[in-house]
Amino acid sequence: MMKSCLVVDDSKVIRKVARRILEEMQFEIEEAVDGQDAWQQCQKKVPDVVLLDWNMPVMNGLDFLRTLRGASLDRQPVVVFCTTENDMSHIRAAIEAGANEYIMKPFDREIIEAKFAQVGLI
Amino acid sequence: MTALTPQDFDLLSNLLKTRSGLVLGTEKTYLLESRLTPIARRRGLAGLPELVAQLRMRPSEELLVEITEAMTTNESFFFRDTVPFEVLKTHVLPQLKVARAATRRLRIWCAAASTGQEPYSIAMILNEQAAQWAGWNIEIIGTDLCKAALSKAQAGLYSQFEVQRGLPIQLLMKYFAKVGDQWQVSADIRNMVKYRTFNLLESMAGLGQFDIIFCRNVLIYFDAPTKAQVLDNLRRQMPADGSLFLGAAETVLGLTKALKPVREQRGLYIPVDSPMALAAAG
Ligand SMILES: C[S@@+](CC[C@H](N)C(=O)[O-])C[C@H]1O[C@@H](n2cnc3c(N)ncnc32)[C@H](O)[C@@H]1O
């Protein structure tokens, strides 16, 4: 069965690039434009993995992650941050909040594959 | 600009074959041109044919070294291919821990260390198990033909791209610090690895014996007789219960009878007379 990935990013361009890469990797893609949109979608259907931007309007990635990890859902998705924030304090905050992996933008297919392999998704 | 003649190509490919073992087919002429033309330019020459003309006269050792190093491929990743490092962690190290309990000494050799990702991956694995190895004398030696690669290894500085291929984020957090827009592996890990230049075509006798040898993704560049020679020499640098790791596209099969693959442990090869082999076969 195909695994599902929720791509959360306020940039349409990034969502498109991520979708293309992940579809090639045989993932089924949903998109969300900010943390709140993502949270609403997760309450309806929990994806296998969330690819999560940090800086977004309405609800940022970290707040979404905290809400998600604090919720009692049927299951918890794998969360891979994917952001331009590339300093140690952001990485620590993300991992402490329950992220499983962390991608620093810019990314390419090789990095996504390496990180998804890291968390056992491929 | 003139093109390389077949004679020019032969001169260069013979030079590389002799000095580093690198075998180049004529389809790789573009690679010679792209890697060596900058060397010609730096010397004020019009292009590669002019550099070859110099080689025909009295080439300096320095020029020969520069050409040989420029033709090496130094690509490497942390925990490359994952599995060999799992095998090291779950299979090879536990066995050696018992087998070397009396001497408490372990010698590990990365024979094509390149820019250091492989020896540092091993160093991180050992450091993660530091409590188990307390009181042990563990040496990790990284060698390579290419001095430029080794100085990068020594500095331990990697790009954002390089630290995202194969390195788990927990290990990045634990063992790296951000320096400008690069990432530097910690002094503790750097100090676990000693680097020196070494050409795999030379006699290995002076290096001593190693319990574990990583010789990954370098034999692929050699022809069969050179691969066989290097493998036989590597076998002599390890005791009967030593372990050799090769790259995913490399094997001992058809090249030497001194080593054999270990079933279910991809990338791991052991001496044919290994006591570990008996244990593995059950
Ligand atoms: C592709 S890298 C492999 C790095 C690492 N072992 C890995 O698997 O990621 C190959 C390395 O072999 C080195 N090399 C090539 N010929 C060699 C020789 N004759 N002796 C020692 N090193 C050599 C190159 O300089 C290069 O750094």
Short mmCIF file of C-alpha atoms and ligand atoms in Angstrom, two decimals:
data_model
loop_
_atom_site.label_atom_id
_atom_site.label_comp_id
_atom_site.label_asym_id
_atom_site.label_seq_id
_atom_site.Cartn_x
_atom_site.Cartn_y
_atom_site.Cartn_z
CA MET A 1 0.00 0.00 0.00
CA MET A 2 1.22 3.50 -0.80
CA LYS A 3 2.32 5.59 2.16
CA SER A 4 0.79 9.01 2.56
CA CYS A 5 2.64 12.26 3.13
CA LEU A 6 1.15 15.58 4.18
CA VAL A 7 3.28 18.40 2.77
CA VAL A 8 2.87 21.50 4.94
CA ASP A 9 4.35 24.70 3.49
CA ASP A 10 2.98 28.16 2.76
CA SER A 11 4.99 28.29 -0.46
CA LYS A 12 3.18 26.84 -3.43
CA VAL A 13 6.49 26.35 -5.22
CA ILE A 14 7.96 24.30 -2.37
CA ARG A 15 4.79 22.19 -2.14
CA LYS A 16 5.02 21.50 -5.85
CA VAL A 17 8.70 20.52 -5.70
CA ALA A 18 8.14 18.30 -2.66
CA ARG A 19 5.10 16.69 -4.27
CA ARG A 20 7.04 15.85 -7.40
CA ILE A 21 9.90 14.25 -5.46
CA LEU A 22 7.63 12.34 -3.09
CA GLU A 23 5.33 11.09 -5.83
CA GLU A 24 8.37 9.71 -7.59
CA MET A 25 9.14 7.96 -4.32
CA GLN A 26 5.65 6.40 -4.45
CA PHE A 27 4.05 8.52 -1.73
CA GLU A 28 0.47 9.68 -1.89
CA ILE A 29 0.45 13.44 -1.29
CA GLU A 30 -1.86 15.82 0.51
CA GLU A 31 -1.01 19.49 0.92
CA ALA A 32 -1.60 22.01 3.69
CA VAL A 33 -0.83 25.73 3.52
CA ASP A 34 -0.14 26.34 7.22
CA GLY A 35 -0.11 24.62 10.61
CA GLN A 36 -3.82 25.11 11.23
CA ASP A 37 -4.77 23.62 7.88
CA ALA A 38 -2.43 20.71 8.61
CA TRP A 39 -3.91 20.16 12.07
CA GLN A 40 -7.45 20.09 10.64
CA GLN A 41 -6.41 17.53 8.05
CA CYS A 42 -4.63 15.35 10.62
CA GLN A 43 -7.77 15.22 12.76
CA LYS A 44 -9.66 13.74 9.81
CA LYS A 45 -6.95 11.42 8.56
CA VAL A 46 -3.52 10.82 10.02
CA PRO A 47 -0.89 10.57 7.27
CA ASP A 48 2.14 8.27 7.55
CA VAL A 49 4.47 11.25 7.49
CA VAL A 50 4.27 15.03 7.69
CA LEU A 51 6.88 17.12 5.86
CA LEU A 52 6.74 20.31 7.86
CA ASP A 53 7.88 23.88 7.19
CA TRP A 54 8.61 26.12 10.19
CA ASN A 55 7.68 29.70 9.33
CA MET A 56 4.08 29.91 8.17
CA PRO A 57 1.23 32.35 8.80
CA VAL A 58 -1.71 31.47 11.11
CA MET A 59 0.05 28.56 12.84
CA ASN A 60 3.75 27.83 12.49
CA GLY A 61 5.31 24.39 12.19
CA LEU A 62 6.50 24.14 15.79
CA ASP A 63 3.07 25.04 17.20
CA PHE A 64 1.45 22.51 14.88
CA LEU A 65 3.91 19.84 16.02
CA ARG A 66 3.25 20.55 19.72
CA THR A 67 -0.51 20.40 19.14
CA LEU A 68 -0.15 17.17 17.16
CA ARG A 69 2.09 15.44 19.73
CA GLY A 70 -0.21 16.52 22.55
CA ALA A 71 -3.32 15.11 20.88
CA SER A 72 -4.72 11.63 21.32
CA LEU A 73 -5.05 10.46 17.73
CA ASP A 74 -5.38 6.83 16.55
CA ARG A 75 -1.71 6.97 15.74
CA GLN A 76 1.06 9.54 15.53
CA PRO A 77 2.64 10.29 12.16
CA VAL A 78 6.36 10.55 11.56
CA VAL A 79 7.25 14.25 11.37
CA VAL A 80 10.16 15.52 9.31
CA PHE A 81 10.84 19.24 9.58
CA CYS A 82 11.85 20.90 6.32
CA THR A 83 12.86 24.50 6.84
CA THR A 84 15.40 27.22 6.11
CA GLU A 85 16.03 27.49 9.87
CA ASN A 86 19.43 25.85 10.09
CA ASP A 87 20.90 26.62 13.49
CA MET A 88 21.31 24.24 16.37
CA SER A 89 18.75 25.94 18.62
CA HIS A 90 15.97 25.47 16.07
CA ILE A 91 16.99 21.86 15.46
CA ARG A 92 16.96 21.15 19.20
CA ALA A 93 13.58 22.80 19.69
CA ALA A 94 12.12 20.75 16.85
CA ILE A 95 13.49 17.43 18.10
CA GLU A 96 12.44 18.20 21.68
CA ALA A 97 8.92 18.94 20.45
CA GLY A 98 8.81 15.48 18.88
CA ALA A 99 10.12 15.82 15.31
CA ASN A 100 11.69 12.59 14.04
CA GLU A 101 14.06 14.13 11.52
CA TYR A 102 15.06 17.54 10.30
CA ILE A 103 15.83 18.75 6.78
CA MET A 104 17.54 22.07 6.21
CA LYS A 105 16.48 23.78 2.99
CA PRO A 106 17.43 23.80 0.21
CA PHE A 107 16.65 20.11 -0.21
CA ASP A 108 16.71 17.74 -3.13
CA ARG A 109 15.54 14.20 -3.76
CA GLU A 110 18.75 12.76 -2.35
CA ILE A 111 18.30 14.50 0.99
CA ILE A 112 14.61 13.59 1.26
CA GLU A 113 15.45 9.96 0.49
CA ALA A 114 18.30 9.92 3.01
CA LYS A 115 16.14 11.42 5.75
CA PHE A 116 13.09 9.25 5.01
CA ALA A 117 15.37 6.19 5.08
CA GLN A 118 16.68 7.39 8.43
CA VAL A 119 13.24 7.18 10.00
CA GLY A 120 12.35 3.89 8.32
CA LEU A 121 9.85 5.25 5.81
CA ILE A 122 11.69 3.72 2.85
CA MET B 1 42.25 24.62 -28.76
CA THR B 2 43.45 21.26 -30.05
CA ALA B 3 41.99 17.95 -28.92
CA LEU B 4 43.70 15.07 -27.17
CA THR B 5 45.26 12.59 -29.59
CA PRO B 6 44.98 8.84 -28.91
CA GLN B 7 48.68 8.96 -27.96
CA ASP B 8 47.99 11.73 -25.44
CA PHE B 9 45.16 9.70 -23.96
CA ASP B 10 47.39 6.62 -23.66
CA LEU B 11 50.11 8.60 -21.94
CA LEU B 12 47.68 9.96 -19.37
CA SER B 13 45.85 6.70 -18.78
CA ASN B 14 49.15 4.83 -18.33
CA LEU B 15 50.33 7.45 -15.90
CA LEU B 16 47.13 7.17 -13.84
CA LYS B 17 47.08 3.39 -13.95
CA THR B 18 50.65 3.22 -12.67
CA ARG B 19 50.34 5.86 -10.00
CA SER B 20 46.88 5.20 -8.55
CA GLY B 21 45.47 2.09 -10.21
CA LEU B 22 42.78 4.16 -11.91
CA VAL B 23 41.59 2.57 -15.14
CA LEU B 24 40.10 5.00 -17.66
CA GLY B 25 38.28 4.01 -20.85
CA THR B 26 38.43 6.35 -23.83
CA GLU B 27 34.80 7.28 -23.10
CA LYS B 28 36.17 9.12 -20.06
CA THR B 29 38.22 11.56 -22.15
CA TYR B 30 35.83 14.32 -21.09
CA LEU B 31 36.76 13.62 -17.46
CA LEU B 32 40.46 14.06 -18.22
CA GLU B 33 39.65 17.31 -19.97
CA SER B 34 37.42 18.74 -17.24
CA ARG B 35 39.71 17.78 -14.36
CA LEU B 36 43.11 18.46 -15.92
CA THR B 37 42.50 21.55 -18.05
CA PRO B 38 42.46 23.76 -14.92
CA ILE B 39 45.92 22.40 -14.00
CA ALA B 40 47.19 23.31 -17.47
CA ARG B 41 45.68 26.80 -17.18
CA ARG B 42 47.24 27.38 -13.77
CA ARG B 43 50.57 26.70 -15.39
CA GLY B 44 49.91 29.22 -18.14
CA LEU B 45 49.32 26.57 -20.79
CA ALA B 46 46.61 26.74 -23.44
CA GLY B 47 45.07 23.38 -22.60
CA LEU B 48 45.44 19.70 -21.87
CA PRO B 49 47.42 18.74 -25.03
CA GLU B 50 50.05 21.30 -24.02
CA LEU B 51 50.16 19.77 -20.52
CA VAL B 52 50.66 16.33 -22.03
CA ALA B 53 53.51 17.76 -24.10
CA GLN B 54 55.15 18.81 -20.83
CA LEU B 55 54.66 15.34 -19.43
CA ARG B 56 56.56 13.98 -22.44
CA MET B 57 59.57 16.11 -21.52
CA ARG B 58 60.64 16.30 -17.87
CA PRO B 59 57.57 16.26 -15.69
CA SER B 60 58.15 17.27 -12.09
CA GLU B 61 57.02 14.88 -9.37
CA GLU B 62 54.77 17.68 -8.15
CA LEU B 63 52.95 17.82 -11.47
CA LEU B 64 52.50 14.05 -11.56
CA VAL B 65 51.05 14.09 -8.05
CA GLU B 66 48.76 16.98 -8.91
CA ILE B 67 47.42 15.15 -11.95
CA THR B 68 46.94 11.89 -10.04
CA GLU B 69 45.09 13.60 -7.21
CA ALA B 70 42.93 15.65 -9.55
CA MET B 71 41.63 12.44 -11.12
CA THR B 72 40.47 10.87 -7.84
CA THR B 73 36.77 10.78 -7.03
CA ASN B 74 36.37 11.76 -3.39
CA GLU B 75 32.63 11.49 -2.98
CA SER B 76 31.64 10.03 0.38
CA PHE B 77 28.73 10.12 2.83
CA PHE B 78 28.31 9.52 6.51
CA PHE B 79 27.10 5.95 7.20
CA ARG B 80 27.23 5.24 3.48
CA ASP B 81 24.79 2.44 2.57
CA THR B 82 23.75 2.10 6.25
CA VAL B 83 24.00 -1.71 6.34
CA PRO B 84 27.80 -2.08 6.70
CA PHE B 85 27.71 0.20 9.73
CA GLU B 86 24.86 -1.83 11.23
CA VAL B 87 26.88 -4.99 10.60
CA LEU B 88 29.85 -3.36 12.28
CA LYS B 89 27.74 -2.39 15.28
CA THR B 90 25.73 -5.56 15.76
CA HIS B 91 28.07 -8.26 14.50
CA VAL B 92 31.73 -7.32 14.16
CA LEU B 93 32.29 -5.13 17.23
CA PRO B 94 30.52 -7.48 19.68
CA GLN B 95 32.63 -10.42 18.44
CA LEU B 96 35.86 -8.45 18.71
CA LYS B 97 34.91 -7.27 22.16
CA VAL B 98 35.05 -10.88 23.28
CA ALA B 99 37.96 -11.92 21.06
CA ARG B 100 40.17 -9.01 22.20
CA ALA B 101 39.12 -8.99 25.85
CA ALA B 102 42.65 -9.93 26.92
CA THR B 103 44.53 -7.20 25.04
CA ARG B 104 41.75 -4.59 25.03
CA ARG B 105 43.19 -3.27 21.83
CA LEU B 106 41.43 -2.58 18.54
CA ARG B 107 42.90 -1.24 15.31
CA ILE B 108 40.62 -0.03 12.55
CA TRP B 109 41.78 1.11 9.12
CA CYS B 110 39.85 3.16 6.58
CA ALA B 111 42.00 2.53 3.54
CA ALA B 112 40.21 5.01 1.25
CA ALA B 113 39.15 7.53 3.87
CA SER B 114 38.68 10.41 1.43
CA THR B 115 37.09 13.40 3.19
CA GLY B 116 36.59 11.56 6.49
CA GLN B 117 32.90 10.65 6.59
CA GLU B 118 33.66 6.93 6.90
CA PRO B 119 36.20 7.07 9.77
CA TYR B 120 34.04 9.62 11.59
CA SER B 121 30.97 7.39 11.22
CA ILE B 122 32.95 4.59 12.86
CA ALA B 123 34.23 6.95 15.57
CA MET B 124 30.65 8.06 16.33
CA ILE B 125 29.50 4.44 16.60
CA LEU B 126 32.29 3.69 19.07
CA ASN B 127 31.65 6.85 21.01
CA GLU B 128 27.96 5.96 21.31
CA GLN B 129 29.18 2.76 23.01
CA ALA B 130 31.85 4.55 25.04
CA ALA B 131 30.93 2.85 28.31
CA GLN B 132 31.52 -0.58 26.78
CA TRP B 133 34.94 0.36 25.51
CA ALA B 134 36.23 2.13 28.61
CA GLY B 135 39.85 1.20 29.19
CA TRP B 136 40.35 0.00 25.60
CA ASN B 137 43.01 1.29 23.30
CA ILE B 138 41.20 1.93 20.02
CA GLU B 139 42.97 3.28 16.98
CA ILE B 140 41.20 4.46 13.85
CA ILE B 141 43.52 5.24 10.98
CA GLY B 142 42.30 6.95 7.84
CA THR B 143 44.49 6.86 4.76
CA ASP B 144 44.06 8.07 1.23
CA LEU B 145 46.15 8.90 -1.76
CA CYS B 146 44.65 12.36 -2.07
CA LYS B 147 46.14 14.99 0.25
CA ALA B 148 43.40 17.53 -0.46
CA ALA B 149 40.74 15.02 0.66
CA LEU B 150 42.68 14.24 3.82
CA SER B 151 43.07 17.88 4.79
CA LYS B 152 39.33 18.29 4.51
CA ALA B 153 38.94 15.16 6.64
CA GLN B 154 41.29 16.57 9.24
CA ALA B 155 39.42 19.87 9.40
CA GLY B 156 36.19 17.91 9.78
CA LEU B 157 34.19 20.65 8.06
CA TYR B 158 31.18 19.67 5.98
CA SER B 159 28.56 21.50 3.95
CA GLN B 160 24.90 21.49 4.89
CA PHE B 161 24.32 19.14 1.97
CA GLU B 162 27.00 16.69 3.18
CA VAL B 163 25.65 16.45 6.74
CA GLN B 164 22.19 15.62 5.42
CA ARG B 165 23.15 12.52 3.49
CA GLY B 166 23.17 9.62 5.91
CA LEU B 167 23.81 11.37 9.19
CA PRO B 168 20.89 11.04 11.64
CA ILE B 169 19.82 14.37 13.13
CA GLN B 170 20.53 13.12 16.67
CA LEU B 171 24.16 12.55 15.75
CA LEU B 172 24.39 15.96 14.07
CA MET B 173 23.08 17.53 17.28
CA LYS B 174 25.44 15.55 19.46
CA TYR B 175 28.69 15.65 17.52
CA PHE B 176 28.63 18.72 15.27
CA ALA B 177 28.78 22.47 15.69
CA LYS B 178 27.83 25.08 13.16
CA VAL B 179 30.80 27.11 11.94
CA GLY B 180 29.71 29.81 9.51
CA ASP B 181 27.59 28.00 6.95
CA GLN B 182 29.42 24.73 7.52
CA TRP B 183 29.23 22.00 10.14
CA GLN B 184 32.27 20.81 12.04
CA VAL B 185 32.58 17.44 13.70
CA SER B 186 33.60 17.77 17.36
CA ALA B 187 37.20 17.65 18.49
CA ASP B 188 36.47 14.49 20.52
CA ILE B 189 35.48 12.61 17.38
CA ARG B 190 38.23 14.21 15.27
CA ASN B 191 40.84 13.16 17.82
CA MET B 192 39.76 9.53 17.56
CA VAL B 193 41.00 9.37 13.96
CA LYS B 194 44.59 9.68 12.74
CA TYR B 195 45.16 10.47 9.08
CA ARG B 196 48.08 9.87 6.77
CA THR B 197 48.62 9.57 3.05
CA PHE B 198 48.95 6.07 1.74
CA ASN B 199 48.73 4.58 -1.73
CA LEU B 200 46.98 1.20 -1.86
CA LEU B 201 49.37 0.09 -4.59
CA GLU B 202 52.29 0.32 -2.18
CA SER B 203 53.50 -2.24 0.34
CA MET B 204 51.19 -2.27 3.35
CA ALA B 205 53.59 -4.09 5.65
CA GLY B 206 54.63 -0.94 7.51
CA LEU B 207 51.06 -0.24 8.65
CA GLY B 208 50.80 -3.24 10.95
CA GLN B 209 47.79 -5.47 11.59
CA PHE B 210 44.18 -4.32 11.72
CA ASP B 211 41.15 -5.99 13.27
CA ILE B 212 38.80 -4.18 10.91
CA ILE B 213 39.52 -2.73 7.48
CA PHE B 214 37.15 -0.53 5.52
CA CYS B 215 38.24 -0.37 1.88
CA ARG B 216 35.08 0.90 0.30
CA ASN B 217 34.35 2.35 -3.11
CA VAL B 218 37.90 2.46 -4.34
CA LEU B 219 38.47 -1.00 -5.88
CA ILE B 220 35.77 -0.13 -8.42
CA TYR B 221 38.30 2.15 -10.13
CA PHE B 222 40.92 -0.61 -10.55
CA ASP B 223 41.29 -3.43 -13.08
CA ALA B 224 40.90 -7.06 -11.94
CA PRO B 225 44.61 -7.84 -11.41
CA THR B 226 45.03 -4.68 -9.31
CA LYS B 227 41.89 -5.47 -7.28
CA ALA B 228 43.20 -9.00 -6.67
CA GLN B 229 46.59 -7.72 -5.60
CA VAL B 230 45.14 -5.15 -3.21
CA LEU B 231 42.73 -7.69 -1.70
CA ASP B 232 45.53 -10.21 -1.12
CA ASN B 233 47.61 -7.48 0.52
CA LEU B 234 44.70 -6.38 2.71
CA ARG B 235 44.21 -9.96 3.85
CA ARG B 236 47.83 -9.99 5.05
CA GLN B 237 47.19 -6.91 7.20
CA MET B 238 44.60 -8.69 9.33
CA PRO B 239 44.53 -11.64 11.70
CA ALA B 240 42.41 -14.68 10.83
CA ASP B 241 39.46 -13.22 12.74
CA GLY B 242 39.71 -9.82 11.08
CA SER B 243 36.95 -8.19 9.04
CA LEU B 244 37.03 -6.38 5.72
CA PHE B 245 34.27 -4.11 4.48
CA LEU B 246 33.97 -3.42 0.76
CA GLY B 247 31.62 -1.10 -1.13
CA ALA B 248 28.21 -2.17 -2.40
CA ALA B 249 29.52 -2.64 -5.96
CA GLU B 250 32.65 -4.50 -4.88
CA THR B 251 33.39 -8.15 -4.09
CA VAL B 252 36.21 -10.64 -3.55
CA LEU B 253 34.54 -13.28 -5.72
CA GLY B 254 36.65 -14.23 -8.71
CA LEU B 255 39.52 -12.07 -7.44
CA THR B 256 41.02 -13.82 -4.43
CA LYS B 257 40.62 -17.10 -2.59
CA ALA B 258 42.00 -15.60 0.63
CA LEU B 259 38.72 -13.88 1.55
CA LYS B 260 35.05 -14.76 1.40
CA PRO B 261 31.75 -12.95 1.86
CA VAL B 262 29.75 -13.52 5.05
CA ARG B 263 26.21 -14.69 4.44
CA GLU B 264 23.52 -12.17 5.47
CA GLN B 265 26.11 -9.53 6.35
CA ARG B 266 26.20 -7.43 3.22
CA GLY B 267 29.55 -5.79 2.52
CA LEU B 268 31.48 -7.90 5.05
CA TYR B 269 34.30 -10.21 3.98
CA ILE B 270 36.50 -12.40 6.16
CA PRO B 271 39.56 -14.58 5.71
CA VAL B 272 38.68 -18.06 4.42
CA ASP B 273 40.25 -19.55 7.54
CA SER B 274 38.40 -17.24 9.90
CA PRO B 275 37.11 -18.67 13.16
CA MET B 276 34.33 -16.08 12.86
CA ALA B 277 33.22 -17.84 9.70
CA LEU B 278 32.59 -21.03 11.68
CA ALA B 279 30.59 -19.08 14.21
CA ALA B 280 28.59 -17.36 11.47
CA ALA B 281 27.85 -20.62 9.66
CA GLY B 282 26.59 -22.03 12.96
C1 LIG C 1 34.81 7.39 -3.69
S1 LIG C 1 36.02 7.64 -2.42
C2 LIG C 1 35.50 6.49 -1.19
C3 LIG C 1 35.37 7.11 0.17
C4 LIG C 1 34.79 6.20 1.25
N1 LIG C 1 35.57 5.01 1.45
C5 LIG C 1 33.36 5.84 0.93
O1 LIG C 1 33.07 4.67 0.63
O2 LIG C 1 32.49 6.73 0.98
C6 LIG C 1 37.46 6.88 -3.15
C7 LIG C 1 38.78 7.33 -2.55
O3 LIG C 1 39.83 6.45 -2.92
C8 LIG C 1 41.02 7.19 -3.06
N2 LIG C 1 41.98 6.44 -3.86
C9 LIG C 1 41.94 6.19 -5.18
N3 LIG C 1 43.00 5.47 -5.56
C10 LIG C 1 43.72 5.22 -4.45
C11 LIG C 1 44.93 4.53 -4.18
N4 LIG C 1 45.60 3.92 -5.16
N5 LIG C 1 45.38 4.51 -2.90
C12 LIG C 1 44.70 5.12 -1.91
N6 LIG C 1 43.56 5.79 -2.10
C13 LIG C 1 43.07 5.85 -3.36
C14 LIG C 1 40.56 8.48 -3.68
O4 LIG C 1 41.49 9.53 -3.45
C15 LIG C 1 39.21 8.72 -3.00
O5 LIG C 1 39.34 9.57 -1.91
#
